[in-house]
Amino acid sequence: MSAYQIKTLEDLQTWRKDLSAQNKTISFVPTMGALHNGHLSLVKEGFKHADNVIASIFVNPTQFAPGEDFESYPRTIEDDIKKLENLGVQAVWLPNTDDIYPDGVQSDIYIEGVSEPLDGEFRPHFFGGVATVVARLFRLVSPDVALFGEKDFQQLQVIKKMVREQSIPIKIIGVPIERDEHGLALSSRNVYLNDEEYKIAIQLNKVLKNMADGHLNEIAAIDKLLEIGFDEIDYCTARNSKTLGTENPDRVFAAVWLNKGLGKTRLIDNIKMK
Ligand code: AMP
């Protein structure tokens, strides 16, 4: 089945009004493209919650800091559209930068608390950019339900807090992490890994699992990651999944770097504690 490709805000509004007129519900899956089975699991879950699924593909400039990989971020639009069509997605929205940022590319929302630790500390621009783009996408699509991956667990908490704080009437659903056959969390950035790095990368989930099972504490887990060959560890820590603070930890979180290939690759992962 071919999906309706929406390329202008006028088309988006017409599509949205038609569905409202037919009393149809909408699940929304925002993505930055380079789609893999993780993204597709969000789409599949979306069909369980609404009549229609719309996915957006937009590499959001405000969540990249200068020097990060905005320009080189993988862009595979034609393949992405085919994958979405194969799942029966009714619409794919391909916004351009002016649609989202008509008055200039900058963030205007910051969600306090959950945006601050972990990735908030190491990528201070990131959650402001994410909250800004998601709020704008939400206003334009006005879905009933939106789906986000637990791969980006902190991002999921930021979005949940944003919809609560801003009284946005959209149900947010978190979807479990999709992994490859070696347990590596799927990510569009995994294409940056060379063979040597891949062999190291697949150890990350094993160390986190050992930590989640209580066999390694934080210091031992960081030592282990460095011994395995990760080049830098931003964090590897047990946190509370709601507050992301250190009290009452129930989930382990890590962000690590591999610098052995052509560029530097940052991997994140998280696992629920026993
Ligand atoms: P991105 O295109 O990286 O912005 O991701 C779009 C959505 O897909 C986000 O909600 C991510 O959390 C989700 N996602 C990315 N990778 C995975 C994965 N391996 N498993 C589940 N969801 C994922």
mmCIF file of C-alpha atoms and ligand atoms in Angstrom:
data_model
loop_
_atom_site.group_PDB
_atom_site.id
_atom_site.type_symbol
_atom_site.label_atom_id
_atom_site.label_comp_id
_atom_site.label_asym_id
_atom_site.label_seq_id
_atom_site.Cartn_x
_atom_site.Cartn_y
_atom_site.Cartn_z
ATOM 1 C CA MET A 1 0.000 0.000 0.000
ATOM 2 C CA SER A 2 1.414 3.412 -0.809
ATOM 3 C CA ALA A 3 1.571 5.986 1.955
ATOM 4 C CA TYR A 4 0.478 9.576 1.453
ATOM 5 C CA GLN A 5 3.663 11.671 1.350
ATOM 6 C CA ILE A 6 3.001 14.994 3.016
ATOM 7 C CA LYS A 7 5.451 17.691 1.997
ATOM 8 C CA THR A 8 3.666 20.941 2.889
ATOM 9 C CA LEU A 9 1.856 22.243 5.953
ATOM 10 C CA GLU A 10 -1.257 22.817 3.809
ATOM 11 C CA ASP A 11 -1.299 19.133 2.831
ATOM 12 C CA LEU A 12 -0.812 18.147 6.456
ATOM 13 C CA GLN A 13 -3.756 20.285 7.550
ATOM 14 C CA THR A 14 -6.013 18.940 4.799
ATOM 15 C CA TRP A 15 -5.084 15.357 5.692
ATOM 16 C CA ARG A 16 -5.670 16.047 9.391
ATOM 17 C CA LYS A 17 -9.067 17.691 8.820
ATOM 18 C CA ASP A 18 -10.223 14.814 6.604
ATOM 19 C CA LEU A 19 -9.430 12.314 9.336
ATOM 20 C CA SER A 20 -11.194 14.416 11.981
ATOM 21 C CA ALA A 21 -14.250 14.613 9.730
ATOM 22 C CA GLN A 22 -14.240 10.813 9.540
ATOM 23 C CA ASN A 23 -13.749 10.493 13.327
ATOM 24 C CA LYS A 24 -10.512 8.565 12.758
ATOM 25 C CA THR A 25 -7.836 8.382 15.456
ATOM 26 C CA ILE A 26 -4.130 8.937 14.821
ATOM 27 C CA SER A 27 -0.911 7.469 16.191
ATOM 28 C CA PHE A 28 2.208 9.538 15.521
ATOM 29 C CA VAL A 29 5.806 8.276 15.292
ATOM 30 C CA PRO A 30 8.332 11.118 15.056
ATOM 31 C CA THR A 31 11.736 10.040 13.691
ATOM 32 C CA MET A 32 14.935 11.418 12.207
ATOM 33 C CA GLY A 33 14.921 8.715 9.501
ATOM 34 C CA ALA A 34 17.582 6.077 8.692
ATOM 35 C CA LEU A 35 14.900 3.725 9.894
ATOM 36 C CA HIS A 36 15.622 0.339 11.472
ATOM 37 C CA ASN A 37 13.524 -2.244 13.296
ATOM 38 C CA GLY A 38 13.472 -0.077 16.435
ATOM 39 C CA HIS A 39 11.562 2.645 14.605
ATOM 40 C CA LEU A 40 9.375 0.000 12.968
ATOM 41 C CA SER A 41 8.416 -1.472 16.347
ATOM 42 C CA LEU A 42 7.032 1.963 17.273
ATOM 43 C CA VAL A 43 4.958 1.962 14.077
ATOM 44 C CA LYS A 44 3.622 -1.545 14.778
ATOM 45 C CA GLU A 45 2.673 -0.496 18.302
ATOM 46 C CA GLY A 46 1.031 2.618 16.848
ATOM 47 C CA PHE A 47 -1.464 0.525 14.904
ATOM 48 C CA LYS A 48 -2.643 -1.042 18.177
ATOM 49 C CA HIS A 49 -3.719 2.358 19.482
ATOM 50 C CA ALA A 50 -5.339 4.187 16.545
ATOM 51 C CA ASP A 51 -6.885 3.773 13.092
ATOM 52 C CA ASN A 52 -4.115 5.641 11.288
ATOM 53 C CA VAL A 53 -0.350 5.868 11.758
ATOM 54 C CA ILE A 54 1.621 8.880 10.555
ATOM 55 C CA ALA A 55 5.431 8.942 10.775
ATOM 56 C CA SER A 56 7.549 12.043 10.336
ATOM 57 C CA ILE A 57 11.134 12.133 9.109
ATOM 58 C CA PHE A 58 12.993 15.276 10.106
ATOM 59 C CA VAL A 59 16.622 15.595 11.171
ATOM 60 C CA ASN A 60 16.122 18.240 13.835
ATOM 61 C CA PRO A 61 18.920 20.831 13.833
ATOM 62 C CA THR A 62 18.257 22.154 17.352
ATOM 63 C CA GLN A 63 19.172 18.870 19.029
ATOM 64 C CA PHE A 64 22.669 18.857 17.531
ATOM 65 C CA ALA A 65 25.413 21.036 18.990
ATOM 66 C CA PRO A 66 28.017 22.615 16.709
ATOM 67 C CA GLY A 67 30.582 19.920 15.890
ATOM 68 C CA GLU A 68 28.077 17.059 16.284
ATOM 69 C CA ASP A 69 26.959 14.954 13.313
ATOM 70 C CA PHE A 70 24.003 16.996 11.943
ATOM 71 C CA GLU A 71 25.457 17.209 8.403
ATOM 72 C CA SER A 72 26.667 13.624 8.272
ATOM 73 C CA TYR A 73 23.626 12.086 10.028
ATOM 74 C CA PRO A 74 22.495 9.182 7.766
ATOM 75 C CA ARG A 75 19.687 10.188 5.370
ATOM 76 C CA THR A 76 17.956 7.314 3.545
ATOM 77 C CA ILE A 77 14.539 8.787 2.704
ATOM 78 C CA GLU A 78 13.540 6.490 -0.197
ATOM 79 C CA ASP A 79 14.321 3.319 1.789
ATOM 80 C CA ASP A 80 12.599 4.762 4.842
ATOM 81 C CA ILE A 81 9.390 5.417 2.918
ATOM 82 C CA LYS A 82 9.405 1.856 1.541
ATOM 83 C CA LYS A 83 9.824 0.395 5.025
ATOM 84 C CA LEU A 84 6.945 2.483 6.358
ATOM 85 C CA GLU A 85 4.726 1.585 3.398
ATOM 86 C CA ASN A 86 5.450 -2.122 3.920
ATOM 87 C CA LEU A 87 3.959 -1.789 7.384
ATOM 88 C CA GLY A 88 0.866 -0.010 6.035
ATOM 89 C CA VAL A 89 1.583 3.462 7.423
ATOM 90 C CA GLN A 90 -1.060 5.776 5.948
ATOM 91 C CA ALA A 91 1.017 8.977 5.858
ATOM 92 C CA VAL A 92 4.660 10.031 5.950
ATOM 93 C CA TRP A 93 5.335 13.675 6.701
ATOM 94 C CA LEU A 94 8.605 15.138 5.432
ATOM 95 C CA PRO A 95 8.747 18.623 6.928
ATOM 96 C CA ASN A 96 11.335 21.134 5.815
ATOM 97 C CA THR A 97 13.188 23.323 8.273
ATOM 98 C CA ASP A 98 10.987 26.383 7.619
ATOM 99 C CA ASP A 99 7.841 24.399 8.398
ATOM 100 C CA ILE A 100 9.136 23.720 11.881
ATOM 101 C CA TYR A 101 11.291 26.810 12.465
ATOM 102 C CA PRO A 102 9.686 29.681 10.493
ATOM 103 C CA ASP A 103 11.362 32.269 12.731
ATOM 104 C CA GLY A 104 14.805 30.718 12.926
ATOM 105 C CA VAL A 105 16.365 27.550 14.218
ATOM 106 C CA GLN A 106 16.340 27.815 17.990
ATOM 107 C CA SER A 107 14.930 26.023 21.019
ATOM 108 C CA ASP A 108 12.208 27.669 23.087
ATOM 109 C CA ILE A 109 11.186 24.937 25.521
ATOM 110 C CA TYR A 110 13.199 23.506 28.351
ATOM 111 C CA ILE A 111 11.756 20.896 30.678
ATOM 112 C CA GLU A 112 13.315 21.198 34.120
ATOM 113 C CA GLY A 113 14.274 18.271 36.345
ATOM 114 C CA VAL A 114 14.339 15.246 34.082
ATOM 115 C CA SER A 115 16.296 17.148 31.374
ATOM 116 C CA GLU A 116 19.146 17.933 33.746
ATOM 117 C CA PRO A 117 21.125 14.762 34.641
ATOM 118 C CA LEU A 118 22.755 12.134 32.393
ATOM 119 C CA ASP A 119 22.510 13.270 28.752
ATOM 120 C CA GLY A 120 21.411 16.712 29.961
ATOM 121 C CA GLU A 121 24.802 17.103 31.572
ATOM 122 C CA PHE A 122 26.849 15.849 28.630
ATOM 123 C CA ARG A 123 24.692 17.278 25.796
ATOM 124 C CA PRO A 124 23.214 20.445 27.359
ATOM 125 C CA HIS A 125 21.552 21.596 24.107
ATOM 126 C CA PHE A 126 19.876 18.237 23.481
ATOM 127 C CA PHE A 127 16.628 18.077 25.459
ATOM 128 C CA GLY A 128 15.720 21.695 24.734
ATOM 129 C CA GLY A 129 15.985 20.840 21.037
ATOM 130 C CA VAL A 130 13.986 17.641 21.446
ATOM 131 C CA ALA A 131 11.205 19.273 23.502
ATOM 132 C CA THR A 132 10.984 22.180 21.054
ATOM 133 C CA VAL A 133 10.696 20.040 17.946
ATOM 134 C CA VAL A 134 8.308 17.519 19.501
ATOM 135 C CA ALA A 135 6.000 20.284 20.796
ATOM 136 C CA ARG A 136 5.888 21.825 17.307
ATOM 137 C CA LEU A 137 5.347 18.469 15.585
ATOM 138 C CA PHE A 138 2.582 17.681 18.108
ATOM 139 C CA ARG A 139 0.791 20.987 17.444
ATOM 140 C CA LEU A 140 0.929 20.486 13.687
ATOM 141 C CA VAL A 141 -0.120 16.808 13.625
ATOM 142 C CA SER A 142 -2.413 16.862 16.649
ATOM 143 C CA PRO A 143 -2.383 13.071 17.106
ATOM 144 C CA ASP A 144 -4.276 11.096 19.746
ATOM 145 C CA VAL A 145 -1.256 8.974 20.638
ATOM 146 C CA ALA A 146 2.510 9.376 20.116
ATOM 147 C CA LEU A 147 5.095 6.630 20.437
ATOM 148 C CA PHE A 148 8.681 6.918 21.661
ATOM 149 C CA GLY A 149 11.363 4.284 22.218
ATOM 150 C CA GLU A 150 12.754 3.327 25.610
ATOM 151 C CA LYS A 151 16.143 3.308 23.860
ATOM 152 C CA ASP A 152 16.054 7.051 24.558
ATOM 153 C CA PHE A 153 14.592 6.535 28.021
ATOM 154 C CA GLN A 154 15.408 10.005 29.351
ATOM 155 C CA GLN A 155 13.898 11.573 26.227
ATOM 156 C CA LEU A 156 10.704 9.586 26.862
ATOM 157 C CA GLN A 157 10.539 11.014 30.409
ATOM 158 C CA VAL A 158 11.153 14.549 29.091
ATOM 159 C CA ILE A 159 8.291 14.195 26.596
ATOM 160 C CA LYS A 160 5.961 12.735 29.240
ATOM 161 C CA LYS A 161 6.711 15.668 31.541
ATOM 162 C CA MET A 162 6.279 18.162 28.699
ATOM 163 C CA VAL A 163 2.775 16.951 27.805
ATOM 164 C CA ARG A 164 1.796 17.041 31.493
ATOM 165 C CA GLU A 165 3.231 20.520 32.077
ATOM 166 C CA GLN A 166 1.839 22.023 28.908
ATOM 167 C CA SER A 167 -1.536 20.208 29.080
ATOM 168 C CA ILE A 168 -1.017 18.665 25.658
ATOM 169 C CA PRO A 169 -3.844 16.123 25.167
ATOM 170 C CA ILE A 170 -1.742 13.373 23.597
ATOM 171 C CA LYS A 171 -1.158 9.949 25.133
ATOM 172 C CA ILE A 172 2.559 9.087 25.206
ATOM 173 C CA ILE A 173 3.457 5.429 24.859
ATOM 174 C CA GLY A 174 6.956 4.039 25.521
ATOM 175 C CA VAL A 175 8.070 1.065 23.438
ATOM 176 C CA PRO A 176 10.763 -1.431 24.606
ATOM 177 C CA ILE A 177 14.242 -1.344 23.069
ATOM 178 C CA GLU A 178 14.737 -3.333 19.862
ATOM 179 C CA ARG A 179 18.152 -5.043 19.790
ATOM 180 C CA ASP A 180 20.184 -6.934 17.216
ATOM 181 C CA GLU A 181 21.134 -10.600 17.563
ATOM 182 C CA HIS A 182 24.050 -9.657 19.848
ATOM 183 C CA GLY A 183 21.926 -7.473 22.092
ATOM 184 C CA LEU A 184 23.196 -4.158 20.704
ATOM 185 C CA ALA A 185 20.401 -1.578 20.886
ATOM 186 C CA LEU A 186 19.521 -0.632 17.304
ATOM 187 C CA SER A 187 20.455 2.945 16.419
ATOM 188 C CA SER A 188 20.748 4.906 13.201
ATOM 189 C CA ARG A 189 24.265 5.783 14.341
ATOM 190 C CA ASN A 190 25.370 2.110 14.472
ATOM 191 C CA VAL A 191 26.310 2.472 10.767
ATOM 192 C CA TYR A 192 29.250 4.584 11.977
ATOM 193 C CA LEU A 193 30.809 1.552 13.725
ATOM 194 C CA ASN A 194 33.644 -0.322 12.014
ATOM 195 C CA ASP A 195 34.102 -4.087 12.651
ATOM 196 C CA GLU A 196 36.483 -3.586 15.558
ATOM 197 C CA GLU A 197 34.131 -1.099 17.187
ATOM 198 C CA TYR A 198 31.091 -3.297 16.624
ATOM 199 C CA LYS A 199 32.743 -6.149 18.558
ATOM 200 C CA ILE A 200 33.264 -3.775 21.480
ATOM 201 C CA ALA A 201 29.810 -2.167 21.138
ATOM 202 C CA ILE A 202 27.998 -5.487 21.598
ATOM 203 C CA GLN A 203 29.523 -5.824 25.073
ATOM 204 C CA LEU A 204 27.731 -2.731 26.369
ATOM 205 C CA ASN A 205 24.379 -4.439 26.947
ATOM 206 C CA LYS A 206 26.139 -7.348 28.672
ATOM 207 C CA VAL A 207 27.892 -5.075 31.162
ATOM 208 C CA LEU A 208 24.629 -3.216 31.816
ATOM 209 C CA LYS A 209 22.816 -6.495 32.342
ATOM 210 C CA ASN A 210 25.454 -7.597 34.877
ATOM 211 C CA MET A 211 24.993 -4.291 36.634
ATOM 212 C CA ALA A 212 21.199 -4.587 36.530
ATOM 213 C CA ASP A 213 21.463 -8.100 37.986
ATOM 214 C CA GLY A 214 23.551 -6.762 40.880
ATOM 215 C CA HIS A 215 26.841 -8.410 39.833
ATOM 216 C CA LEU A 216 28.709 -5.138 39.169
ATOM 217 C CA ASN A 217 28.569 -1.802 40.958
ATOM 218 C CA GLU A 218 29.024 1.480 39.066
ATOM 219 C CA ILE A 219 32.774 1.715 39.539
ATOM 220 C CA ALA A 220 33.338 -1.915 38.535
ATOM 221 C CA ALA A 221 31.055 -1.492 35.502
ATOM 222 C CA ILE A 222 32.982 1.587 34.297
ATOM 223 C CA ASP A 223 36.298 -0.250 34.766
ATOM 224 C CA LYS A 224 34.897 -3.187 32.822
ATOM 225 C CA LEU A 225 33.736 -0.959 29.932
ATOM 226 C CA LEU A 226 37.175 0.655 29.667
ATOM 227 C CA GLU A 227 38.857 -2.752 29.834
ATOM 228 C CA ILE A 228 36.615 -4.020 27.006
ATOM 229 C CA GLY A 229 37.807 -1.133 24.835
ATOM 230 C CA PHE A 230 35.312 1.736 25.092
ATOM 231 C CA ASP A 231 37.286 4.960 24.802
ATOM 232 C CA GLU A 232 35.283 7.260 27.080
ATOM 233 C CA ILE A 233 32.392 6.764 29.468
ATOM 234 C CA ASP A 234 30.056 9.745 29.908
ATOM 235 C CA TYR A 235 28.086 7.838 32.528
ATOM 236 C CA CYS A 236 27.203 4.327 33.623
ATOM 237 C CA THR A 237 24.871 4.594 36.563
ATOM 238 C CA ALA A 238 21.783 3.253 38.326
ATOM 239 C CA ARG A 239 18.907 5.746 38.474
ATOM 240 C CA ASN A 240 15.243 6.001 39.278
ATOM 241 C CA SER A 241 13.344 5.651 36.016
ATOM 242 C CA LYS A 242 10.843 8.430 36.818
ATOM 243 C CA THR A 243 13.078 11.122 38.338
ATOM 244 C CA LEU A 244 16.402 9.983 36.820
ATOM 245 C CA GLY A 245 17.896 10.816 40.210
ATOM 246 C CA THR A 246 20.089 8.494 42.292
ATOM 247 C CA GLU A 247 17.414 7.723 44.916
ATOM 248 C CA ASN A 248 15.497 4.446 44.569
ATOM 249 C CA PRO A 249 17.315 3.264 41.446
ATOM 250 C CA ASP A 250 15.424 0.769 39.262
ATOM 251 C CA ARG A 251 17.191 1.124 35.903
ATOM 252 C CA VAL A 252 20.807 1.343 34.730
ATOM 253 C CA PHE A 253 21.827 3.899 32.111
ATOM 254 C CA ALA A 254 25.016 4.312 30.098
ATOM 255 C CA ALA A 255 26.474 6.595 27.445
ATOM 256 C CA VAL A 256 29.843 5.570 26.039
ATOM 257 C CA TRP A 257 32.155 6.561 23.207
ATOM 258 C CA LEU A 258 34.063 4.649 20.571
ATOM 259 C CA ASN A 259 36.763 6.678 18.843
ATOM 260 C CA LYS A 260 38.559 3.986 16.892
ATOM 261 C CA GLY A 261 36.966 4.428 13.465
ATOM 262 C CA LEU A 262 36.793 7.465 11.193
ATOM 263 C CA GLY A 263 34.690 9.486 13.614
ATOM 264 C CA LYS A 264 33.641 9.384 17.231
ATOM 265 C CA THR A 265 30.496 7.375 17.937
ATOM 266 C CA ARG A 266 28.416 7.762 21.084
ATOM 267 C CA LEU A 267 26.228 4.842 22.157
ATOM 268 C CA ILE A 268 23.491 4.915 24.778
ATOM 269 C CA ASP A 269 21.624 2.036 26.378
ATOM 270 C CA ASN A 270 19.564 1.257 29.467
ATOM 271 C CA ILE A 271 18.196 -1.842 31.207
ATOM 272 C CA LYS A 272 15.655 -2.361 34.003
ATOM 273 C CA MET A 273 17.137 -3.607 37.277
ATOM 274 C CA LYS A 274 16.007 -6.863 38.887
HETATM 275 P P1 AMP B 1 15.408 8.815 16.150
HETATM 276 O O1 AMP B 1 15.116 8.657 14.701
HETATM 277 O O2 AMP B 1 16.735 8.289 16.570
HETATM 278 O O3 AMP B 1 15.107 10.197 16.662
HETATM 279 O O4 AMP B 1 14.375 7.861 16.897
HETATM 280 C C1 AMP B 1 13.001 7.990 16.690
HETATM 281 C C2 AMP B 1 12.271 7.170 17.710
HETATM 282 O O5 AMP B 1 12.651 5.795 17.574
HETATM 283 C C3 AMP B 1 12.585 7.582 19.151
HETATM 284 O O6 AMP B 1 11.387 7.533 19.906
HETATM 285 C C4 AMP B 1 13.565 6.529 19.583
HETATM 286 O O7 AMP B 1 13.567 6.306 20.973
HETATM 287 C C5 AMP B 1 13.022 5.316 18.855
HETATM 288 N N1 AMP B 1 14.069 4.295 18.741
HETATM 289 C C6 AMP B 1 15.306 4.439 18.216
HETATM 290 N N2 AMP B 1 16.014 3.300 18.338
HETATM 291 C C7 AMP B 1 15.195 2.404 18.951
HETATM 292 C C8 AMP B 1 15.344 1.047 19.383
HETATM 293 N N3 AMP B 1 16.471 0.369 19.189
HETATM 294 N N4 AMP B 1 14.286 0.456 19.983
HETATM 295 C C9 AMP B 1 13.128 1.130 20.187
HETATM 296 N N5 AMP B 1 12.931 2.417 19.817
HETATM 297 C C10 AMP B 1 13.948 3.041 19.218
#
